[in-house]
Short mmCIF file of C-alpha atoms in Angstrom, two decimals:
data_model
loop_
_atom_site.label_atom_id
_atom_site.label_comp_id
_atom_site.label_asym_id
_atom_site.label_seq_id
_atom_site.Cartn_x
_atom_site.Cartn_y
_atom_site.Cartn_z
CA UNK U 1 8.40 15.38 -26.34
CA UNK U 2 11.34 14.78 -24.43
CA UNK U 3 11.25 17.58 -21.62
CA UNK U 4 10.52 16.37 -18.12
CA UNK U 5 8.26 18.18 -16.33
CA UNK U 6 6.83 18.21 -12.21
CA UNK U 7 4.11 19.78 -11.68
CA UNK U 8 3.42 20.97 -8.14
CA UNK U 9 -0.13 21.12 -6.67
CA UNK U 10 -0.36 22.59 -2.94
CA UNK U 11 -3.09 23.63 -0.06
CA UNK U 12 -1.85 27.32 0.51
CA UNK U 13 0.99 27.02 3.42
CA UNK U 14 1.57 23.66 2.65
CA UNK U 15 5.18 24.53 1.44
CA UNK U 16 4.38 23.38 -1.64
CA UNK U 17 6.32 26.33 -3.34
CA UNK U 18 9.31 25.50 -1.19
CA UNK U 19 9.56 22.23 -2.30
CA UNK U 20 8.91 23.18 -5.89
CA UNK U 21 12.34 25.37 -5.51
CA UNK U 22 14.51 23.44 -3.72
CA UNK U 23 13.27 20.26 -5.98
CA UNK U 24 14.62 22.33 -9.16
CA UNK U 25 17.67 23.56 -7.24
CA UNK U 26 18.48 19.95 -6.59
CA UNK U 27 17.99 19.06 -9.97
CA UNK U 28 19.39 21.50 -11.60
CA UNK U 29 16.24 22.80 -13.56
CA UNK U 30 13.99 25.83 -13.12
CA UNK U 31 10.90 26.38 -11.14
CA UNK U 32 7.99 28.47 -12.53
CA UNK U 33 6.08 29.93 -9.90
CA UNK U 34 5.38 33.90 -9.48
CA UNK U 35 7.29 33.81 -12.98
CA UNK U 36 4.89 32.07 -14.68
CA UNK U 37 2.75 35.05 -13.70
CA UNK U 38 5.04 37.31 -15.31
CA UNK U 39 4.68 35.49 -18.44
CA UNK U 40 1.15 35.46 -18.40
CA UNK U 41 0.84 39.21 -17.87
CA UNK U 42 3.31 39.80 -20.98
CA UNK U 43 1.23 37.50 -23.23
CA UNK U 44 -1.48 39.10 -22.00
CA UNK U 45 -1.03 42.62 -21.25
CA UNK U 46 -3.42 42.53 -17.75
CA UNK U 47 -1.53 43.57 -14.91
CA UNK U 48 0.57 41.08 -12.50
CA UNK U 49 -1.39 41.07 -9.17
CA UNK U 50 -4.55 41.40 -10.68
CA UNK U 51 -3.79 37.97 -12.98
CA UNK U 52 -2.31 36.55 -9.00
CA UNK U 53 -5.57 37.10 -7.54
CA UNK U 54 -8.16 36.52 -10.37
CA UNK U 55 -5.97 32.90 -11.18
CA UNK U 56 -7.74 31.86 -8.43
CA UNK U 57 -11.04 32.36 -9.07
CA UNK U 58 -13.31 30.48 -11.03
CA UNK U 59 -16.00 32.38 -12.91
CA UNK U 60 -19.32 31.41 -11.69
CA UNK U 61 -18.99 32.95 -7.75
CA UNK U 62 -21.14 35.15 -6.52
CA UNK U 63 -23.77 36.21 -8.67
CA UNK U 64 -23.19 40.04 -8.49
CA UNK U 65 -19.70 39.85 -9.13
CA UNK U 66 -20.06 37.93 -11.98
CA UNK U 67 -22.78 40.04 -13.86
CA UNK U 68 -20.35 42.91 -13.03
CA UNK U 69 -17.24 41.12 -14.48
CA UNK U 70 -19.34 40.24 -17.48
CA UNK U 71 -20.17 44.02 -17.83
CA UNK U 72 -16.41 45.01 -17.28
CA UNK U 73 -14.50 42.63 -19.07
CA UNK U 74 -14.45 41.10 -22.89
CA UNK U 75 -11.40 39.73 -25.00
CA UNK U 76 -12.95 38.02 -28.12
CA UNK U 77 -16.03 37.66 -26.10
CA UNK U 78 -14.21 35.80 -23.35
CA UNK U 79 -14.60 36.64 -19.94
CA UNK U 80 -11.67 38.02 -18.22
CA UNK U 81 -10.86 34.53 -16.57
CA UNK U 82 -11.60 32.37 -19.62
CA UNK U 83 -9.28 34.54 -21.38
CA UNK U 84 -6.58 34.17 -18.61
CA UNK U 85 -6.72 30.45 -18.70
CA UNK U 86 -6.38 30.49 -22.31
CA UNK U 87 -3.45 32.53 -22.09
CA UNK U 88 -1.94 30.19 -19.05
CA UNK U 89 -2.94 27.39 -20.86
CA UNK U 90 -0.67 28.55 -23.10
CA UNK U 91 2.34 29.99 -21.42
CA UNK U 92 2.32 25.98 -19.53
CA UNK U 93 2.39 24.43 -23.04
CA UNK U 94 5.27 26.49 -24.44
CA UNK U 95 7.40 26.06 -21.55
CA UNK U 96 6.72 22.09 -21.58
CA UNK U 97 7.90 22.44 -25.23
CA UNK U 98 10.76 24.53 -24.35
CA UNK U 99 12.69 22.77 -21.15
CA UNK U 100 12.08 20.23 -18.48
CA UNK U 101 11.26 22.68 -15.33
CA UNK U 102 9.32 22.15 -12.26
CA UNK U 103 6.17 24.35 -12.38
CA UNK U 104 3.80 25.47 -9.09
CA UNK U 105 0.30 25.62 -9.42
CA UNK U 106 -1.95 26.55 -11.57
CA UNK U 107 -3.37 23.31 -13.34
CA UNK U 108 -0.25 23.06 -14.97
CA UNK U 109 -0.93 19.28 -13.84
CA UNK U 110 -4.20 18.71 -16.13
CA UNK U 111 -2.44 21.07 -18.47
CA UNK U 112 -0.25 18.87 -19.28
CA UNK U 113 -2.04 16.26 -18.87
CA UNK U 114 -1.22 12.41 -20.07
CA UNK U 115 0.50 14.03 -23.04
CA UNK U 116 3.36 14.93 -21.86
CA UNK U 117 6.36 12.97 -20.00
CA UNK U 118 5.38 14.84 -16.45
CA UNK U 119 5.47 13.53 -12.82
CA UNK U 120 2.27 15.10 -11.06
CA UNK U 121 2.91 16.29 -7.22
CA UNK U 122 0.34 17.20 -4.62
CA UNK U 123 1.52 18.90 -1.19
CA UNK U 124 -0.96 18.60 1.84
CA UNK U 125 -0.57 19.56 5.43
CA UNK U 126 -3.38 19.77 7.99
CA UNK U 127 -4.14 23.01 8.92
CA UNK U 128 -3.03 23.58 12.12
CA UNK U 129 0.84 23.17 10.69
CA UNK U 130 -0.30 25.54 7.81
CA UNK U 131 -1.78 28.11 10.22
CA UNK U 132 1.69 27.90 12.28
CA UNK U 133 3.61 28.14 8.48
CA UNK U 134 1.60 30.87 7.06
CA UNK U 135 2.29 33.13 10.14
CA UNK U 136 6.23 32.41 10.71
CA UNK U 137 7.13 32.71 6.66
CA UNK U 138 4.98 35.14 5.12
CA UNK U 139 4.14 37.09 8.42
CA UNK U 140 0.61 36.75 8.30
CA UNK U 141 -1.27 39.03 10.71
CA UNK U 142 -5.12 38.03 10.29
CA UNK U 143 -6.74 37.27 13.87
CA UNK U 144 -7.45 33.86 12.05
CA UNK U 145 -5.29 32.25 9.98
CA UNK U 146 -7.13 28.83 9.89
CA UNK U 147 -10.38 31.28 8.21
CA UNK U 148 -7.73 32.68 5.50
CA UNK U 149 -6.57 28.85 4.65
CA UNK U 150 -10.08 27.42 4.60
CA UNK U 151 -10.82 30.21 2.33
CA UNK U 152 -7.83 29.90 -0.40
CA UNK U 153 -8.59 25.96 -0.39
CA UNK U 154 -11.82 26.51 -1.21
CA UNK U 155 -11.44 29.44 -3.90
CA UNK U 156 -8.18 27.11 -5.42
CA UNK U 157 -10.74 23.98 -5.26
CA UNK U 158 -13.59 25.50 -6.91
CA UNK U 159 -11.11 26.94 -9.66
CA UNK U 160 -9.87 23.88 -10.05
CA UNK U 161 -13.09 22.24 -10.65
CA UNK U 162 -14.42 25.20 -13.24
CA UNK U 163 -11.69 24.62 -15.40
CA UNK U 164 -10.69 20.99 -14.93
CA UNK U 165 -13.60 19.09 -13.96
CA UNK U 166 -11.86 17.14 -12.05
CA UNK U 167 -11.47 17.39 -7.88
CA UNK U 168 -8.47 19.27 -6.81
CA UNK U 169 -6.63 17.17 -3.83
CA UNK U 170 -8.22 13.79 -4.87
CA UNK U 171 -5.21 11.05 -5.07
CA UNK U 172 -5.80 9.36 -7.86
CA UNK U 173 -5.56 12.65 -9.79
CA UNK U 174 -1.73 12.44 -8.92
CA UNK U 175 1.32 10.27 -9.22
CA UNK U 176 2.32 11.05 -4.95
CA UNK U 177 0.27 12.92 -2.93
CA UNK U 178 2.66 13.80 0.24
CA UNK U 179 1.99 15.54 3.78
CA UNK U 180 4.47 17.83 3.99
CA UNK U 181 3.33 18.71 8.35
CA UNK U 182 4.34 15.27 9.18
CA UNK U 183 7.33 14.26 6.45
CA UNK U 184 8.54 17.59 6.78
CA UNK U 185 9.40 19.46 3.75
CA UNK U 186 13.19 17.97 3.20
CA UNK U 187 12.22 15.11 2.92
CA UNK U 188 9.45 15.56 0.54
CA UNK U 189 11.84 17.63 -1.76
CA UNK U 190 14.15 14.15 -1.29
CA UNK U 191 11.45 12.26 -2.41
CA UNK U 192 10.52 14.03 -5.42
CA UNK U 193 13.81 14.68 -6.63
CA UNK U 194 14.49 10.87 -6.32
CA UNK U 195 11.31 9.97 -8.18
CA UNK U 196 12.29 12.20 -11.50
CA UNK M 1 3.26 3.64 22.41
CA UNK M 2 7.07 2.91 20.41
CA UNK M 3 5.75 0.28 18.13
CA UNK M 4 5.60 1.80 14.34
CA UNK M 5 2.66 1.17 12.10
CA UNK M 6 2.66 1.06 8.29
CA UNK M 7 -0.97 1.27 6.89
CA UNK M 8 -1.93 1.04 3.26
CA UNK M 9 -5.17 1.39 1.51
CA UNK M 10 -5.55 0.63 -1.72
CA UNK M 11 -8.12 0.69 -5.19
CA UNK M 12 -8.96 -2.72 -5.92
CA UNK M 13 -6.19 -4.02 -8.59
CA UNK M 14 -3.62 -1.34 -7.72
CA UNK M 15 -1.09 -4.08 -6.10
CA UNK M 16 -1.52 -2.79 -2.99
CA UNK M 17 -1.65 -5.65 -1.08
CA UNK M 18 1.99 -6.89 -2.74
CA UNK M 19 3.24 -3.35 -2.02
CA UNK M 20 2.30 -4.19 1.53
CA UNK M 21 4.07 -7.20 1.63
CA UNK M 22 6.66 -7.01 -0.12
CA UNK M 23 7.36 -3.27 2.01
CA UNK M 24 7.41 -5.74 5.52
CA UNK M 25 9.50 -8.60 4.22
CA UNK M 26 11.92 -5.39 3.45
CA UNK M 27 11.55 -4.34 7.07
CA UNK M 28 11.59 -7.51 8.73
CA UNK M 29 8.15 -6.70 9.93
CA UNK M 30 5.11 -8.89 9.76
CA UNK M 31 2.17 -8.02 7.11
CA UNK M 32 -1.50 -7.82 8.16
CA UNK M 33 -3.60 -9.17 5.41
CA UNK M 34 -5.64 -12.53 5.02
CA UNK M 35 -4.14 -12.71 8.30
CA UNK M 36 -6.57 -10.12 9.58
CA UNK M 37 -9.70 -11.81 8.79
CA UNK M 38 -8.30 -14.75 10.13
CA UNK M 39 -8.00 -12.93 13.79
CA UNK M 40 -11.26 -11.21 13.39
CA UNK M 41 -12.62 -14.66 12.78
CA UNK M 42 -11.36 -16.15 15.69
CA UNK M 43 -12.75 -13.26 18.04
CA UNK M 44 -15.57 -12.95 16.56
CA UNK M 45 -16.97 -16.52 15.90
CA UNK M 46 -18.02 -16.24 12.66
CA UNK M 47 -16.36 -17.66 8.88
CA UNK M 48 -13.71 -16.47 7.17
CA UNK M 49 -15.62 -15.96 3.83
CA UNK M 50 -18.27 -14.27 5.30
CA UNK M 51 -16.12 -11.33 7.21
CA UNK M 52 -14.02 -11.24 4.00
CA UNK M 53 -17.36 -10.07 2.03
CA UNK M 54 -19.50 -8.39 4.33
CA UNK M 55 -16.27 -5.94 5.38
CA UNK M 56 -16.29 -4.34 2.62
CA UNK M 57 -20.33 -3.52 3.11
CA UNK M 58 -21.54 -0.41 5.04
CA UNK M 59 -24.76 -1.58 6.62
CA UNK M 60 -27.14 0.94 5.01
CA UNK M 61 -27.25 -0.33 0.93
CA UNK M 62 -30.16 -1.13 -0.17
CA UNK M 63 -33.39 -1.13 1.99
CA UNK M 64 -33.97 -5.11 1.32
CA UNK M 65 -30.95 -6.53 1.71
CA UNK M 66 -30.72 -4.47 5.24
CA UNK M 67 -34.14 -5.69 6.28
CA UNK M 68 -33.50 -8.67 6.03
CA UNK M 69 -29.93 -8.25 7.77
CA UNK M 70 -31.46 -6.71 10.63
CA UNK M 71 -33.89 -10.10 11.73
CA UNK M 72 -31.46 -12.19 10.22
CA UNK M 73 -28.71 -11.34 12.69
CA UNK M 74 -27.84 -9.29 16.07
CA UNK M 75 -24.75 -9.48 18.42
CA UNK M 76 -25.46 -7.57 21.49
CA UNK M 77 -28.24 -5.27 20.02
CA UNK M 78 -25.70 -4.53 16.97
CA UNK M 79 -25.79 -5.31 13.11
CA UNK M 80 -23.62 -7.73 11.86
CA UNK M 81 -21.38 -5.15 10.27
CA UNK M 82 -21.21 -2.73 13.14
CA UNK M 83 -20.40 -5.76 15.37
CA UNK M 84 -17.67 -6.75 13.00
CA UNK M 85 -16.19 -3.02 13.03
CA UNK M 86 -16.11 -3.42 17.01
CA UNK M 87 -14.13 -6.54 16.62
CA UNK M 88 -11.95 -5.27 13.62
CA UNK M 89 -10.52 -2.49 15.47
CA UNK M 90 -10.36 -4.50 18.59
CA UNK M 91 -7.75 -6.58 16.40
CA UNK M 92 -6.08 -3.85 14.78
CA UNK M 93 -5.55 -1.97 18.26
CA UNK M 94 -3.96 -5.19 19.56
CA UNK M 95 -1.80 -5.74 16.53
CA UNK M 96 -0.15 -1.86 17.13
CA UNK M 97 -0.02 -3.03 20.99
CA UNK M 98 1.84 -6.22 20.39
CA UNK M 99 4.34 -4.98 17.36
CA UNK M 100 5.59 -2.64 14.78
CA UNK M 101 3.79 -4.12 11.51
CA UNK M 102 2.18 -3.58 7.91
CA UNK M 103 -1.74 -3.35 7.64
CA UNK M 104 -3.63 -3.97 4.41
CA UNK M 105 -6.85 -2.16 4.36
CA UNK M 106 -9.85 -2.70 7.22
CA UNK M 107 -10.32 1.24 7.42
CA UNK M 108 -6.80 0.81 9.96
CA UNK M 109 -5.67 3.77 9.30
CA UNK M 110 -8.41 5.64 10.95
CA UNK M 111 -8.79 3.51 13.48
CA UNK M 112 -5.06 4.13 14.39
CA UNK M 113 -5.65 7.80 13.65
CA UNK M 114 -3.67 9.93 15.25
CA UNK M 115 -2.68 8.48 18.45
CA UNK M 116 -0.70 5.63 17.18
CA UNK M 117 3.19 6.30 15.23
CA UNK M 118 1.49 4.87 11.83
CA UNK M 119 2.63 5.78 7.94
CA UNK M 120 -0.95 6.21 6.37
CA UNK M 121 -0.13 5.63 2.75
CA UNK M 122 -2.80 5.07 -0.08
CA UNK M 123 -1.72 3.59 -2.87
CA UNK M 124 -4.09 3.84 -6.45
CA UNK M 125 -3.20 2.94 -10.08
CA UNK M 126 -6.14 4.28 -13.47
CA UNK M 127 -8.74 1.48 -14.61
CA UNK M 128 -7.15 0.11 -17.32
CA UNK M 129 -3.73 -0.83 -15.50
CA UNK M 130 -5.91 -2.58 -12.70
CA UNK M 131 -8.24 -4.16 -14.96
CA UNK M 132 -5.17 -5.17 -17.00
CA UNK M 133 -3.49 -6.75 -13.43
CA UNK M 134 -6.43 -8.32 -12.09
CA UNK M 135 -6.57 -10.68 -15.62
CA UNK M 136 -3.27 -11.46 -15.17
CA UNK M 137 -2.43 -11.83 -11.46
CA UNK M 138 -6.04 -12.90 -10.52
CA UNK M 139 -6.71 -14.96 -13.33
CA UNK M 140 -10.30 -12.73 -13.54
CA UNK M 141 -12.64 -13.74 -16.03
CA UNK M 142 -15.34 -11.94 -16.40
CA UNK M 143 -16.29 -9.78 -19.24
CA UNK M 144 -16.19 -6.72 -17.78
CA UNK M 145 -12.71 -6.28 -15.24
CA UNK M 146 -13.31 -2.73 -15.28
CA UNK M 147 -17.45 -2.73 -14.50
CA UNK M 148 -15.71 -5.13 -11.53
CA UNK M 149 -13.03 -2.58 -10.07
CA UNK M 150 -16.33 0.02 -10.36
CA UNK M 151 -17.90 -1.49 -7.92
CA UNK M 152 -15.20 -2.63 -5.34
CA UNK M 153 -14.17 0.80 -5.07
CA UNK M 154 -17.67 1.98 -4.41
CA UNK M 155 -18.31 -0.45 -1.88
CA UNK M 156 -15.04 0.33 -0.32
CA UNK M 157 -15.86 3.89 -0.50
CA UNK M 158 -18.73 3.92 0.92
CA UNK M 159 -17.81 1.83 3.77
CA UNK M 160 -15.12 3.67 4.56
CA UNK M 161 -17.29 6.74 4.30
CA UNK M 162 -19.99 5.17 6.65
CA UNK M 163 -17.41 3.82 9.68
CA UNK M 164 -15.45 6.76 9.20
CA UNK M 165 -17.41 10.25 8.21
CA UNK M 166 -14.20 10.75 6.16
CA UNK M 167 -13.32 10.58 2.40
CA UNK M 168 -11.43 7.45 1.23
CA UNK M 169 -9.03 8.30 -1.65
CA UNK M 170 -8.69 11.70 -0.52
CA UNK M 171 -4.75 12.89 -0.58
CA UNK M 172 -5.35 14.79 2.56
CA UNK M 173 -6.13 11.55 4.82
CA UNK M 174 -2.70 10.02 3.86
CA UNK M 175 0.36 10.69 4.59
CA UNK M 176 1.73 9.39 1.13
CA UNK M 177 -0.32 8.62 -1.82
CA UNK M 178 1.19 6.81 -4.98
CA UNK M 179 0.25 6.01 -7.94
CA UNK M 180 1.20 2.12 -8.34
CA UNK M 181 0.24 2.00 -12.07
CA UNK M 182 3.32 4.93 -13.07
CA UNK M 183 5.27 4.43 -10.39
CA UNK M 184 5.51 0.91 -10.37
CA UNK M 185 5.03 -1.39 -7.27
CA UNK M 186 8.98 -1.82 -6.90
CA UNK M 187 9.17 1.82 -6.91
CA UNK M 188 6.37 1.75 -4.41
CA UNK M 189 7.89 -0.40 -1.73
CA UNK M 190 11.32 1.54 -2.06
CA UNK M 191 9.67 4.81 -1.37
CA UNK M 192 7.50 3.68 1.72
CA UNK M 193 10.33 1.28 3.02
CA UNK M 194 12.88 4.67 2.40
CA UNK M 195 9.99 6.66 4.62
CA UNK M 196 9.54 4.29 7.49
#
């Protein structure tokens, strides 16, 4: 295996897609993020935002929801997010086989794993700066952004845990771990770039 | 407050310490180590061995060994480990008074928090790489290195938990977190020296 891959783990408003870009941009290699979506709905035929919005939930929530997902949803007796990782887990293995890339999200880090040659990336910020981020670049309009944050973190966390078993945001799960509120996102994209 | 702080915790084993020292004597800055206990000794009256140990304690372990703590020893009213933590951060707020330096462990990067110009970096390495160091650059011989690092970093943990009410370890507290064991500690002391 001789691809390089970075895979980039974020709190939501962190910037942690940002960096992934502008680290492949500097380096000359892509960046899977809302394309690795794409893939996933043509390997899978489900539609794209349902696949952006169900990626984040792990399967055991709320009771009610789950015994009506269980009613709704079957591919060869998988439930429809078992069957999605499956399919992601996928999707992140044939793209490590194909080229070194930088890829957002999605466990790609435990993915990949110790298996492949891959530098694993986690982007924090605390959450006033994310509040402050979420509202200037995407334009978000909820009375209160900190709620929406402490919400995705939670639903990403959980997922994480579900599928992993392993605690989403704890350092030793990843080679640098970097603040992006107080190094500022240039500099963390320097950083990265340097390390690879 | 214009003097700059460096802080780094560290797993037992994960060359943090030599990251920390090796980062100053790149700086020109002094490194807080050995040094610490040395000063917290002095303030505090009591020996060097014994603040060395019991710092890495939080007072409530087991039941015994606290009851007999508590009639074994009182500084104004306070347990020997909660009048140790006075005196610690008495040091450490003196040492960020008097200079710009590097701190090895002693929970000083909470008690600098926020209010101080400090680098909070964490730096962490798997088991077998720190088992593997502490033979060789500690000259450990007991059976089990690993079984050892086990339960350093759950004593560390838990103090840290108990004088802090925050996670130790967890990316979000730091504003760097590296991963000594891929990285490397030369690596290590380029990126944090780069940072500062």
């Amino acid at each position: 295996m001789s691809n390089r891959m970075i895979t980039i783990s974020r709190e939501f408003g962190s910037g942690g897609r940002t960096i992934g870009r502008e680290t492949a941009q500097k380096l000359g290699i892509p960046c899977y993020d809302s394309e690795l979506i794409e893939k996933i709905a043509e390997e899978s035929g489900l539609a794209k935002a349902y696949i952006a919005d169900k990626g984040e939930y792990a399967p055991h929530g709320h009771w009610l929801a789950n015994a009506f997902a269980a009613s709704r949803s079957s591919f060869d007796g998988l439930c429809t997010q078992d069957y999605l990782w499956t399919i992601q887990r996928k999707v992140i293995l044939d793209l490590a086989e194909k080229e070194s890339c930088v890829i957002v999200g999605r466990c790609a880090d435990y993915i990949l794993g110790d298996t492949h040659d891959c530098l694993k990336v986690f982007i924090h910020a605390d959450l006033q700066k994310r509040a402050k981020r979420i509202v200037q670049v995407y334009g978000e309009r909820e009375e209160s952004p900190e709620k929406r944050l402490r919400d995705k973190d939670k639903r990403r966390k959980a997922y994480y845990r579900f599928y992993t078993d392993t605690e989403w945001g704890v350092a030793q799960n990843y080679h640098i771990a970097l603040d992006s509120g107080v190094l500022g996102i240039e500099t963390c994209v320097k950083l990265i770039a340097d390390l690879y």
